[in-house]
Short mmCIF file of C-alpha atoms in Angstrom, two decimals:
data_model
loop_
_atom_site.label_atom_id
_atom_site.label_comp_id
_atom_site.label_asym_id
_atom_site.label_seq_id
_atom_site.Cartn_x
_atom_site.Cartn_y
_atom_site.Cartn_z
CA UNK D 30 36.20 90.01 121.46
CA UNK D 31 39.65 89.02 120.40
CA UNK D 32 40.32 85.73 118.63
CA UNK D 33 43.37 83.32 119.62
CA UNK D 34 45.39 82.57 116.37
CA UNK D 35 46.96 79.51 117.34
CA UNK D 36 43.65 78.61 116.18
CA UNK D 37 42.76 80.21 113.09
CA UNK D 38 42.08 77.23 109.83
CA UNK D 39 44.36 77.55 106.31
CA UNK D 40 41.09 77.77 104.86
CA UNK D 41 41.72 76.48 101.17
CA UNK D 42 43.89 73.54 102.91
CA UNK D 43 39.90 72.45 103.98
CA UNK D 44 37.86 73.95 100.30
CA UNK D 45 39.86 71.66 98.55
CA UNK D 46 36.74 69.15 98.77
CA UNK D 47 34.28 71.99 98.07
CA UNK D 48 36.70 72.38 95.52
CA UNK D 49 36.69 68.78 93.90
CA UNK D 50 33.15 69.21 94.15
CA UNK D 51 32.14 71.74 92.01
CA UNK D 52 34.32 70.73 89.67
CA UNK D 53 32.63 67.89 90.24
CA UNK D 54 29.57 69.51 89.09
CA UNK D 55 30.38 72.38 87.14
CA UNK D 56 32.67 68.97 84.08
CA UNK D 57 28.69 67.39 84.72
CA UNK D 58 26.65 70.39 83.96
CA UNK D 59 28.89 71.21 81.11
CA UNK D 60 28.77 67.92 80.04
CA UNK D 61 24.29 67.24 79.77
CA UNK D 62 23.83 71.23 79.27
CA UNK D 63 26.98 72.13 76.50
CA UNK D 64 26.89 75.22 79.19
CA UNK D 65 30.15 75.30 79.80
CA UNK D 66 33.58 74.91 77.93
CA UNK D 67 35.57 71.71 78.73
CA UNK D 68 38.69 70.37 76.72
CA UNK D 69 39.77 66.83 79.60
CA UNK D 70 43.21 67.57 78.25
CA UNK D 71 43.11 71.12 79.18
CA UNK D 72 41.06 69.59 82.79
CA UNK D 73 43.73 67.83 83.95
CA UNK D 74 46.85 70.06 82.91
CA UNK D 75 44.99 73.13 85.53
CA UNK D 76 44.36 69.89 88.34
CA UNK D 77 48.23 68.93 87.91
CA UNK D 78 49.12 72.40 88.14
CA UNK D 79 46.99 73.19 90.55
CA UNK D 80 49.58 70.21 92.61
CA UNK D 81 51.78 70.66 92.20
CA UNK D 82 50.63 74.54 93.27
CA UNK D 83 50.21 73.33 96.72
CA UNK D 84 53.54 70.82 97.39
CA UNK D 85 55.30 74.15 96.25
CA UNK D 86 53.78 76.11 98.31
CA UNK D 87 54.54 73.94 101.50
CA UNK D 88 57.26 73.14 100.53
CA UNK D 89 58.93 77.14 100.47
CA UNK D 90 55.86 78.02 103.02
CA UNK D 91 58.16 77.53 106.75
CA UNK D 92 60.45 80.09 104.52
CA UNK D 93 59.03 82.97 104.22
CA UNK D 94 56.94 82.57 106.82
CA UNK D 95 60.23 81.97 109.02
CA UNK D 96 61.04 85.93 107.24
CA UNK D 97 57.94 87.59 107.60
CA UNK D 98 57.77 86.94 111.87
CA UNK D 99 61.69 87.51 111.33
CA UNK D 100 59.73 91.21 110.08
CA UNK D 101 56.10 90.68 112.72
CA UNK D 102 58.32 90.95 115.25
CA UNK D 103 61.29 93.44 114.60
CA UNK D 104 59.61 96.58 112.14
CA UNK D 105 56.36 96.34 112.74
CA UNK D 106 55.25 99.61 114.02
CA UNK D 107 52.30 98.89 116.22
CA UNK D 108 49.68 95.48 116.91
CA UNK D 109 46.53 95.54 115.80
CA UNK D 110 45.32 93.51 118.13
CA UNK D 111 42.96 90.40 116.62
CA UNK D 112 39.92 91.72 117.47
CA UNK D 113 37.00 90.83 114.15
CA UNK D 114 37.62 94.62 113.06
CA UNK D 115 40.72 94.11 112.76
CA UNK D 116 40.64 90.73 110.23
CA UNK D 117 37.78 93.43 109.10
CA UNK D 118 39.67 95.82 108.15
CA UNK D 119 43.38 93.92 107.43
CA UNK D 120 40.42 91.41 104.47
CA UNK D 121 39.66 94.69 103.16
CA UNK D 122 43.36 95.90 102.62
CA UNK D 123 44.79 92.31 102.28
CA UNK D 124 42.39 92.45 98.57
CA UNK D 125 44.09 95.72 98.04
CA UNK D 126 47.02 94.48 98.69
CA UNK D 127 46.25 91.44 96.10
CA UNK D 128 44.90 93.64 93.42
CA UNK D 129 47.86 95.05 93.21
CA UNK D 130 50.63 92.17 93.02
CA UNK D 131 47.54 90.88 90.59
CA UNK D 132 48.37 94.01 88.60
CA UNK D 133 52.24 93.68 88.47
CA UNK D 134 52.68 90.61 87.83
CA UNK D 135 50.23 91.21 84.21
CA UNK D 136 52.48 93.86 83.32
CA UNK D 137 56.16 93.40 85.80
CA UNK D 138 57.65 90.06 83.36
CA UNK D 139 58.93 88.57 86.51
CA UNK D 140 56.58 88.40 87.81
CA UNK D 141 54.27 87.29 84.90
CA UNK D 142 57.07 83.89 84.49
CA UNK D 143 54.69 82.97 87.36
CA UNK D 144 51.33 84.36 86.92
CA UNK D 145 51.27 83.45 82.57
CA UNK D 146 49.44 79.38 84.43
CA UNK D 147 47.21 80.20 86.02
CA UNK D 148 46.23 82.20 82.39
CA UNK D 149 47.95 79.61 79.87
CA UNK D 150 44.20 77.34 79.90
CA UNK D 151 41.77 78.64 76.41
CA UNK D 152 38.65 77.52 78.72
CA UNK D 153 37.21 79.67 81.16
CA UNK D 154 36.11 76.73 83.79
CA UNK D 155 35.94 76.00 87.59
CA UNK D 156 39.51 73.92 87.04
CA UNK D 157 40.56 76.98 85.75
CA UNK D 158 40.67 78.58 89.51
CA UNK D 159 43.10 75.93 90.10
CA UNK D 160 45.66 75.97 87.97
CA UNK D 161 48.55 77.66 89.41
CA UNK D 162 51.82 78.62 89.36
CA UNK D 163 54.20 76.54 91.36
CA UNK D 164 57.43 79.61 90.55
CA UNK D 165 55.69 82.25 93.01
CA UNK D 166 57.88 82.58 95.71
CA UNK D 167 60.28 83.15 93.95
CA UNK D 168 58.69 86.76 92.65
CA UNK D 169 58.47 90.28 94.07
CA UNK D 170 55.18 89.49 94.29
CA UNK D 171 55.92 88.89 98.03
CA UNK D 172 57.40 91.71 98.90
CA UNK D 173 53.75 93.01 99.24
CA UNK D 174 52.30 91.92 101.73
CA UNK D 175 55.26 94.25 104.06
CA UNK D 176 53.38 97.21 104.22
CA UNK D 177 50.31 95.77 106.31
CA UNK D 178 52.68 93.20 108.51
CA UNK D 179 55.22 97.15 109.53
CA UNK D 180 50.97 98.65 109.86
CA UNK D 181 50.79 95.72 112.57
CA UNK D 182 49.01 93.06 111.35
CA UNK D 183 49.54 89.64 112.37
CA UNK D 184 51.78 87.55 109.84
CA UNK D 185 48.78 84.71 110.91
CA UNK D 186 46.27 87.35 110.54
CA UNK D 187 47.21 87.98 106.79
CA UNK D 188 47.49 84.34 105.76
CA UNK D 189 43.90 82.93 106.52
CA UNK D 190 42.83 86.81 104.16
CA UNK D 191 44.70 85.69 102.24
CA UNK D 192 43.13 82.01 101.98
CA UNK D 193 40.04 83.25 102.25
CA UNK D 194 40.49 85.39 99.48
CA UNK D 195 41.01 83.02 97.31
CA UNK D 196 37.96 80.41 98.71
CA UNK D 197 36.38 83.15 97.10
CA UNK D 198 37.56 83.58 93.74
CA UNK D 199 36.97 79.92 92.97
CA UNK D 200 33.09 80.09 92.52
CA UNK D 201 34.30 82.93 89.41
CA UNK D 202 35.74 80.91 86.19
CA UNK D 203 32.57 80.30 85.00
CA UNK D 204 30.49 80.36 81.97
CA UNK D 205 27.54 78.99 84.18
CA UNK D 206 27.04 82.43 85.50
CA UNK D 207 25.94 85.51 83.61
CA UNK D 208 25.25 88.11 85.45
CA UNK D 209 24.78 88.77 89.12
CA UNK D 210 22.47 91.26 90.80
CA UNK D 211 22.94 94.76 90.19
CA UNK D 212 24.41 95.97 93.50
CA UNK D 213 26.28 92.23 93.50
CA UNK D 214 28.44 93.52 89.97
CA UNK D 215 28.65 96.82 91.29
CA UNK D 216 30.90 96.44 94.47
CA UNK D 217 32.21 92.12 93.78
CA UNK D 218 34.05 90.91 91.71
CA UNK D 219 32.07 88.34 89.98
CA UNK D 220 32.15 85.45 86.58
CA UNK D 221 31.77 88.20 83.88
CA UNK D 222 34.19 90.65 85.21
CA UNK D 223 36.60 87.91 85.66
CA UNK D 224 35.96 86.64 82.11
CA UNK D 225 37.17 89.99 80.78
CA UNK D 226 40.14 89.41 82.93
CA UNK D 227 41.16 85.63 81.02
CA UNK D 228 40.54 87.44 77.74
CA UNK D 229 42.66 87.98 75.64
CA UNK D 230 40.79 90.42 73.28
CA UNK D 231 42.94 93.07 72.29
CA UNK D 232 38.98 95.30 74.35
CA UNK D 233 39.79 92.87 77.12
CA UNK D 234 43.75 93.09 78.00
CA UNK D 235 45.36 94.43 80.83
CA UNK D 236 41.04 95.18 82.82
CA UNK D 237 39.53 94.17 85.94
CA UNK D 238 42.88 92.87 88.07
CA UNK D 239 40.28 92.75 91.45
CA UNK D 240 40.40 89.51 93.80
CA UNK D 241 37.25 89.96 96.28
CA UNK D 242 36.39 93.76 95.79
CA UNK D 243 36.16 95.04 91.40
CA UNK D 244 35.89 98.36 93.72
CA UNK D 245 39.31 99.15 93.64
CA UNK D 246 39.47 98.45 89.74
CA UNK D 247 37.18 101.43 89.41
CA UNK D 248 39.04 103.89 91.55
CA UNK D 249 42.79 103.07 89.51
CA UNK D 250 40.94 102.87 86.35
CA UNK D 251 41.75 99.42 84.80
CA UNK D 252 38.41 98.39 85.51
CA UNK D 253 35.97 96.73 82.04
CA UNK D 254 32.47 95.44 81.74
CA UNK D 255 31.14 92.55 79.99
CA UNK D 256 30.19 93.42 76.81
CA UNK D 257 27.29 91.63 74.82
CA UNK D 258 28.90 92.64 71.41
CA UNK D 259 32.47 90.58 71.92
CA UNK D 260 32.56 87.60 73.04
CA UNK D 261 35.65 86.27 75.66
CA UNK D 262 38.49 85.13 73.61
CA UNK D 263 40.16 83.20 76.30
CA UNK D 264 44.35 82.47 76.31
CA UNK D 265 47.04 83.84 75.78
CA UNK D 266 47.71 86.96 72.86
CA UNK D 267 50.33 84.14 71.53
CA UNK D 268 48.59 80.56 73.17
CA UNK D 269 50.60 77.65 73.88
CA UNK D 270 49.71 74.71 73.07
CA UNK D 271 50.60 71.96 75.00
CA UNK D 272 48.98 71.31 77.65
CA UNK D 273 52.99 69.63 78.60
CA UNK D 274 52.79 71.40 82.86
CA UNK D 275 56.24 71.33 83.16
CA UNK D 276 56.06 73.58 80.20
CA UNK D 277 53.80 75.38 82.06
CA UNK D 278 55.10 75.66 84.43
CA UNK D 279 58.72 76.72 83.85
CA UNK D 280 58.76 78.70 80.24
CA UNK D 281 58.17 82.02 80.41
CA UNK D 282 60.94 81.61 83.04
CA UNK D 283 62.80 79.92 80.56
CA UNK D 284 62.31 82.62 78.05
CA UNK D 285 63.34 85.36 80.46
CA UNK D 286 66.63 83.85 80.44
CA UNK D 287 66.85 83.03 77.35
CA UNK D 288 66.19 86.89 76.69
CA UNK D 289 68.81 87.56 78.96
CA UNK D 290 70.80 85.59 77.64
CA UNK D 291 71.58 87.08 74.09
CA UNK D 292 70.65 90.54 75.85
CA UNK D 293 73.76 93.29 75.04
CA UNK D 294 73.69 95.03 77.49
CA UNK D 295 72.74 95.39 80.77
CA UNK D 296 69.78 98.12 80.70
CA UNK D 297 68.53 95.92 78.18
CA UNK D 298 68.21 92.58 80.84
CA UNK D 299 66.93 94.81 82.98
CA UNK D 300 64.27 95.72 81.47
CA UNK D 301 63.78 92.12 79.85
CA UNK D 302 62.93 91.13 83.74
CA UNK D 303 61.12 94.42 84.67
CA UNK D 304 59.88 95.37 81.72
CA UNK D 305 56.09 94.38 80.73
CA UNK D 306 55.47 90.93 79.14
CA UNK D 307 56.48 91.03 75.02
CA UNK D 308 59.39 93.43 75.93
CA UNK D 309 62.45 94.04 73.75
CA UNK D 310 64.85 96.84 72.49
CA UNK D 311 63.08 96.72 69.29
CA UNK D 312 59.67 96.24 69.47
CA UNK D 313 59.80 92.74 67.64
CA UNK D 314 56.96 91.30 70.23
CA UNK D 315 53.93 92.78 70.70
CA UNK D 316 53.11 94.07 74.64
CA UNK D 317 49.46 94.07 75.75
CA UNK D 318 50.15 97.88 75.74
CA UNK D 319 50.91 97.68 71.31
CA UNK D 320 48.23 94.80 71.01
CA UNK D 321 45.68 97.59 71.85
CA UNK D 322 47.09 100.55 70.77
CA UNK D 323 47.02 98.84 67.12
CA UNK D 324 43.69 97.37 67.57
CA UNK D 325 42.46 101.12 68.47
CA UNK D 326 44.36 102.69 65.10
CA UNK D 327 42.27 99.58 63.07
CA UNK D 328 38.69 100.87 64.55
CA UNK D 329 38.95 104.56 64.36
CA UNK D 330 40.44 103.24 60.35
CA UNK D 331 37.26 101.45 60.54
CA UNK D 332 35.37 104.93 62.17
CA UNK D 333 37.37 107.24 59.67
CA UNK D 334 35.81 105.03 56.81
CA UNK D 335 32.72 104.74 57.32
CA UNK W 15 48.92 70.26 104.82
CA UNK W 16 47.40 67.01 106.65
CA UNK W 17 48.82 63.97 105.35
CA UNK W 18 45.09 62.39 104.85
CA UNK W 19 43.49 65.81 103.73
CA UNK W 20 47.13 65.87 101.09
CA UNK W 21 46.59 62.28 100.23
CA UNK W 22 42.51 62.49 99.57
CA UNK W 23 43.14 65.19 97.23
CA UNK W 24 45.12 63.64 95.28
CA UNK W 25 43.38 60.57 94.95
CA UNK W 26 39.97 63.35 94.29
CA UNK W 27 41.64 65.53 92.11
CA UNK W 28 43.12 62.06 89.82
CA UNK W 29 40.02 61.53 89.24
CA UNK W 30 38.55 64.34 88.45
CA UNK W 31 41.81 64.02 85.57
CA UNK W 32 40.24 60.60 84.66
CA UNK W 33 36.22 61.78 84.46
CA UNK W 34 37.38 64.89 82.63
CA UNK W 35 39.46 63.27 79.77
CA UNK W 36 36.63 60.05 80.19
CA UNK W 37 33.40 63.04 79.13
CA UNK W 38 35.69 65.43 77.15
CA UNK W 39 38.11 63.42 75.21
CA UNK W 40 40.42 65.29 72.69
CA UNK W 41 38.60 65.90 69.82
CA UNK W 42 39.63 63.66 66.57
CA UNK W 43 39.31 67.07 64.68
CA UNK W 44 42.14 69.35 65.45
CA UNK W 45 41.83 71.94 68.30
CA UNK W 46 42.15 74.65 69.16
CA UNK W 47 45.13 74.08 71.05
CA UNK W 48 47.02 72.61 68.00
CA UNK W 49 45.53 75.61 65.80
CA UNK W 50 47.23 78.60 68.36
CA UNK W 51 50.53 76.34 68.52
CA UNK W 52 50.84 75.61 64.64
CA UNK W 53 50.14 79.53 64.07
CA UNK W 54 52.28 80.55 66.99
CA UNK W 55 55.13 77.80 65.63
CA UNK W 56 54.98 78.52 61.42
CA UNK W 57 53.98 82.36 61.70
CA UNK W 58 56.30 83.99 64.39
CA UNK W 59 55.51 87.42 63.57
CA UNK W 60 51.76 86.89 62.41
CA UNK W 61 51.25 90.36 61.50
CA UNK W 62 53.68 89.74 59.11
CA UNK W 63 53.69 86.99 57.02
CA UNK W 64 50.19 86.88 56.66
CA UNK W 65 49.03 88.20 53.55
CA UNK W 66 49.02 92.02 53.70
CA UNK W 67 46.01 93.61 52.91
CA UNK W 68 46.38 95.90 50.59
CA UNK W 69 46.30 92.13 48.32
CA UNK W 70 42.82 91.99 49.74
CA UNK W 71 41.54 95.53 49.09
CA UNK W 72 38.56 93.47 47.41
CA UNK W 73 36.57 92.31 50.55
CA UNK W 74 33.66 91.31 48.00
CA UNK W 75 34.59 89.73 45.80
CA UNK W 76 37.11 86.58 45.09
CA UNK W 77 40.71 86.32 44.93
CA UNK W 78 42.96 83.21 43.78
CA UNK W 79 45.51 82.28 46.09
CA UNK W 80 47.93 79.84 45.67
CA UNK W 81 47.13 76.67 48.27
CA UNK W 82 49.67 73.33 47.22
CA UNK W 83 47.62 70.98 49.62
CA UNK W 84 46.57 73.56 52.23
CA UNK W 85 43.88 72.59 53.70
CA UNK W 86 42.76 75.83 56.60
CA UNK W 87 42.25 78.95 56.82
CA UNK W 88 43.01 82.18 58.77
CA UNK W 89 41.38 85.18 58.94
CA UNK W 90 41.63 87.95 61.13
CA UNK W 91 39.13 90.26 62.78
CA UNK W 92 40.83 92.43 63.98
CA UNK W 93 43.78 91.49 65.68
CA UNK W 94 41.57 87.93 66.31
CA UNK W 95 42.98 85.15 65.09
CA UNK W 96 40.08 82.95 63.44
CA UNK W 97 41.01 79.36 62.04
CA UNK W 98 38.67 76.96 60.78
CA UNK W 99 38.90 73.69 58.96
CA UNK W 100 38.20 73.11 55.09
CA UNK W 101 36.74 70.52 54.36
CA UNK W 102 36.19 67.95 52.40
CA UNK W 103 33.60 69.24 50.20
CA UNK W 104 36.00 72.29 50.32
CA UNK W 105 33.97 74.47 51.48
CA UNK W 106 34.58 76.55 53.78
CA UNK W 107 31.81 78.72 55.56
CA UNK W 108 32.01 79.89 58.22
CA UNK W 109 29.95 81.75 61.89
CA UNK W 110 29.33 84.33 60.50
CA UNK W 111 29.88 83.21 57.06
CA UNK W 112 31.83 85.16 56.41
CA UNK W 113 34.17 83.66 54.32
CA UNK W 114 34.00 81.00 51.32
CA UNK W 115 36.63 78.20 49.82
CA UNK W 116 34.30 77.90 46.95
CA UNK W 117 36.90 75.84 45.20
CA UNK W 118 40.06 74.69 44.97
CA UNK W 119 42.21 71.74 42.93
CA UNK W 120 46.31 70.79 43.92
CA UNK W 121 47.72 74.18 43.48
CA UNK W 122 45.18 76.48 44.35
CA UNK W 123 41.68 78.10 45.88
CA UNK W 124 39.63 80.87 44.88
CA UNK W 125 38.76 82.13 48.60
CA UNK W 126 35.45 83.65 48.53
CA UNK W 127 35.82 87.07 51.11
CA UNK W 128 32.16 87.58 52.01
CA UNK W 129 32.18 89.58 54.89
CA UNK W 130 29.76 90.45 57.17
CA UNK W 131 28.21 93.39 58.38
CA UNK W 132 31.11 94.96 60.76
CA UNK W 133 33.75 91.92 60.31
CA UNK W 134 36.57 93.63 60.24
CA UNK W 135 39.28 91.45 57.55
CA UNK W 136 43.20 93.16 57.60
CA UNK W 137 44.65 89.89 56.60
CA UNK W 138 44.19 86.15 56.06
CA UNK W 139 46.44 82.71 56.03
CA UNK W 140 45.05 80.25 54.55
CA UNK W 141 48.64 77.04 56.51
CA UNK W 142 49.13 73.20 55.32
CA UNK W 143 48.69 70.76 57.61
CA UNK W 144 52.23 69.61 58.00
CA UNK W 145 52.74 73.48 60.20
CA UNK W 146 49.71 72.20 61.88
CA UNK W 147 51.89 69.67 63.91
#
């Protein structure tokens, strides 16, 4: 069985009514039960960021798709076809691609400048899932799809799988669900796993990058389970303190340009772009590694004192 | 994107945002976002500007801290900054009953630290309303 690529829907567009309905239900559920935390302005900002992301994506999609189709026409090694098993393989490999692009999104400041938007809310609810970047197209993240095209997966299949991946990730942005069945938690990304990813507690930094399958984190050593003893605190290690969508969208880019402008050497300029967020030549700011080490040292000192 | 779907999405999301603001109005009390903004502004290098741990070696006792018009106290549990407002009664009991402002006049307050088990008071800060912007 082969699938007609021209008939493939755009999953995220079709899912918008579902997104809206589920956010509405969670808003009402949180209001009645107080089990989910919202802040009106924060939710409004998340929704505006979501709309802006759709617009910015639409504006640049044509250019990106043209480039990737050129790659498909000129650089692919194989054509793996359009059968159902190919779609299954593409979905799994695209999720692996997502893991790495997401991991780099946290570890390379250039990519973090786009992804930080998604982590800028101090709340964790379904509206946070919609708080998406306006500038992801201007980072090297787009290059992570290149190997799949060269292997022989048609760009339309990759785009379709990426859409499904994003839809899956929507429902895991909630505090309304505690834990899923154990077998599910073992294989799939879940609200519990993703809460850890959005937490700024030192114990939880740089963990659980998975999109759909949590197994990637387990394979590559970045899995951290949610602990009852360590309640998740959401947001950035240095929170923005603003609901202004323009500041939310561009603050890290502004920071990069400012740092590059004041850097004294070309090496420093490059590192301000590609080193982990928080890197400075004199160590005057904290990277997530430094925060974690300091936290581990505090714990070790405490253990010694006891 | 289909124009009708786009327009419908914009309308639906606008209504949703308005509903969110109606159901969850910004509280008159200071929000965590404002506190974090103030901390970022007032203490860009938090660990350096907060009173250092060696000045708070007494973790079970009282310490007088100069407190001109200060209304908020922040402390760190591990690396996590927690900020609580000092109420009109000038007493503050945290969720963990760990920090208590037991007396305050116009220039000073006595802060008593009563650490709960496993609470690590490595840093503490007191800051003003004006710092909160």
